[in-house]
Amino acid sequence: MAFTGATGRRGSGGRSGEGARRRARGGTVLRSVEQRRVPGTQADPRVAELHSAVSRLRRQLAAHPGEFRDRGVAEEELAELAGMAAAGDPDIPRLRRSLLLIAGAIGSVSALRQGVRELREAVDLFGRSPRG
C-alpha cells in the first residue's frame, strides 16, 4: 500500500529493509500519522495510531502494580476503544467519552500519565465531536 505524506511523494514508509520485510509478510508500514490515505486503500492512519495508543496504555496498566478504585473502569473503556479501533470506523463522541472516563479513572496515576496523553493525542486526530 502506498501513502502520501506532507511532501506529496508516494512511499511505502519505514526504513527500506524493515518496510520491505513487512510488506513481504503483508503488513502495512506507516511513517507518520500525518500521512493520508491514497484512494482505493483501506487503512486509516488515525485508526492505526488509536490502536497503538490503546495497546500501549493497556500494557502499561496491566504492568502497573498498584491497585486503585477505578482500575476496572479504565480496563473496560480501553477494551471498548480497542474494539472500536479493530472495527476501523470509531464513533467520535464515544471515543471522547471513553477518553474522559479513562482520564478520570487513571489520570492521577503518574506512571500512566504519558500513556493517557498519547491516547488523548490519538483521539484528537479524529477531530472534534459533532454537536447535535
Short mmCIF file of C-alpha atoms in Angstrom, two decimals, residues 19-76:
data_model
loop_
_atom_site.label_atom_id
_atom_site.label_comp_id
_atom_site.label_asym_id
_atom_site.label_seq_id
_atom_site.Cartn_x
_atom_site.Cartn_y
_atom_site.Cartn_z
CA GLY A 19 9.44 -1.91 5.31
CA ALA A 20 10.31 -4.43 2.63
CA ARG A 21 10.16 -7.29 5.13
CA ARG A 22 6.80 -6.16 6.50
CA ARG A 23 5.35 -5.69 3.02
CA ALA A 24 6.58 -9.16 2.08
CA ARG A 25 4.63 -10.53 5.07
CA GLY A 26 1.58 -8.50 4.10
CA GLY A 27 1.96 -5.83 6.80
CA THR A 28 1.47 -2.11 6.36
CA VAL A 29 4.21 0.29 7.34
CA LEU A 30 3.29 3.89 8.17
CA ARG A 31 5.96 6.53 8.72
CA SER A 32 3.71 9.17 10.19
CA VAL A 33 0.17 9.62 11.38
CA GLU A 34 0.14 12.83 9.32
CA GLN A 35 0.09 10.71 6.16
CA ARG A 36 -3.13 10.48 4.21
CA ARG A 37 -4.78 7.50 2.58
CA VAL A 38 -4.27 7.01 -1.11
CA PRO A 39 -7.64 6.49 -2.81
CA GLY A 40 -8.52 2.82 -3.03
CA THR A 41 -6.66 1.74 0.12
CA GLN A 42 -8.37 0.52 3.27
CA ALA A 43 -6.04 1.58 6.11
CA ASP A 44 -6.68 4.81 8.02
CA PRO A 45 -3.53 6.01 9.82
CA ARG A 46 -5.65 7.64 12.55
CA VAL A 47 -7.17 4.26 13.41
CA ALA A 48 -3.71 2.68 13.41
CA GLU A 49 -2.45 5.35 15.83
CA LEU A 50 -5.51 4.87 18.05
CA HIS A 51 -4.92 1.13 18.09
CA SER A 52 -1.25 1.64 19.03
CA ALA A 53 -2.04 4.14 21.79
CA VAL A 54 -4.75 1.89 23.27
CA SER A 55 -2.45 -1.15 23.16
CA ARG A 56 0.41 0.72 24.85
CA LEU A 57 -1.82 2.04 27.63
CA ARG A 58 -3.40 -1.39 28.18
CA ARG A 59 0.08 -2.91 28.56
CA GLN A 60 1.18 -0.12 30.92
CA LEU A 61 -1.96 -0.54 33.02
CA ALA A 62 -1.55 -4.32 33.17
CA ALA A 63 2.08 -3.92 34.30
CA HIS A 64 1.26 -1.28 36.93
CA PRO A 65 1.49 -2.99 40.33
CA GLY A 66 -0.72 -0.63 42.29
CA GLU A 67 -4.43 -1.11 42.79
CA PHE A 68 -6.81 1.82 42.62
CA ARG A 69 -10.56 2.05 42.86
CA ASP A 70 -11.41 2.79 39.20
CA ARG A 71 -8.94 0.42 37.55
CA GLY A 72 -11.81 -1.75 36.27
CA VAL A 73 -13.46 1.26 34.63
CA ALA A 74 -10.22 2.08 32.81
CA GLU A 75 -9.76 -1.53 31.68
CA GLU A 76 -13.34 -1.74 30.37
#
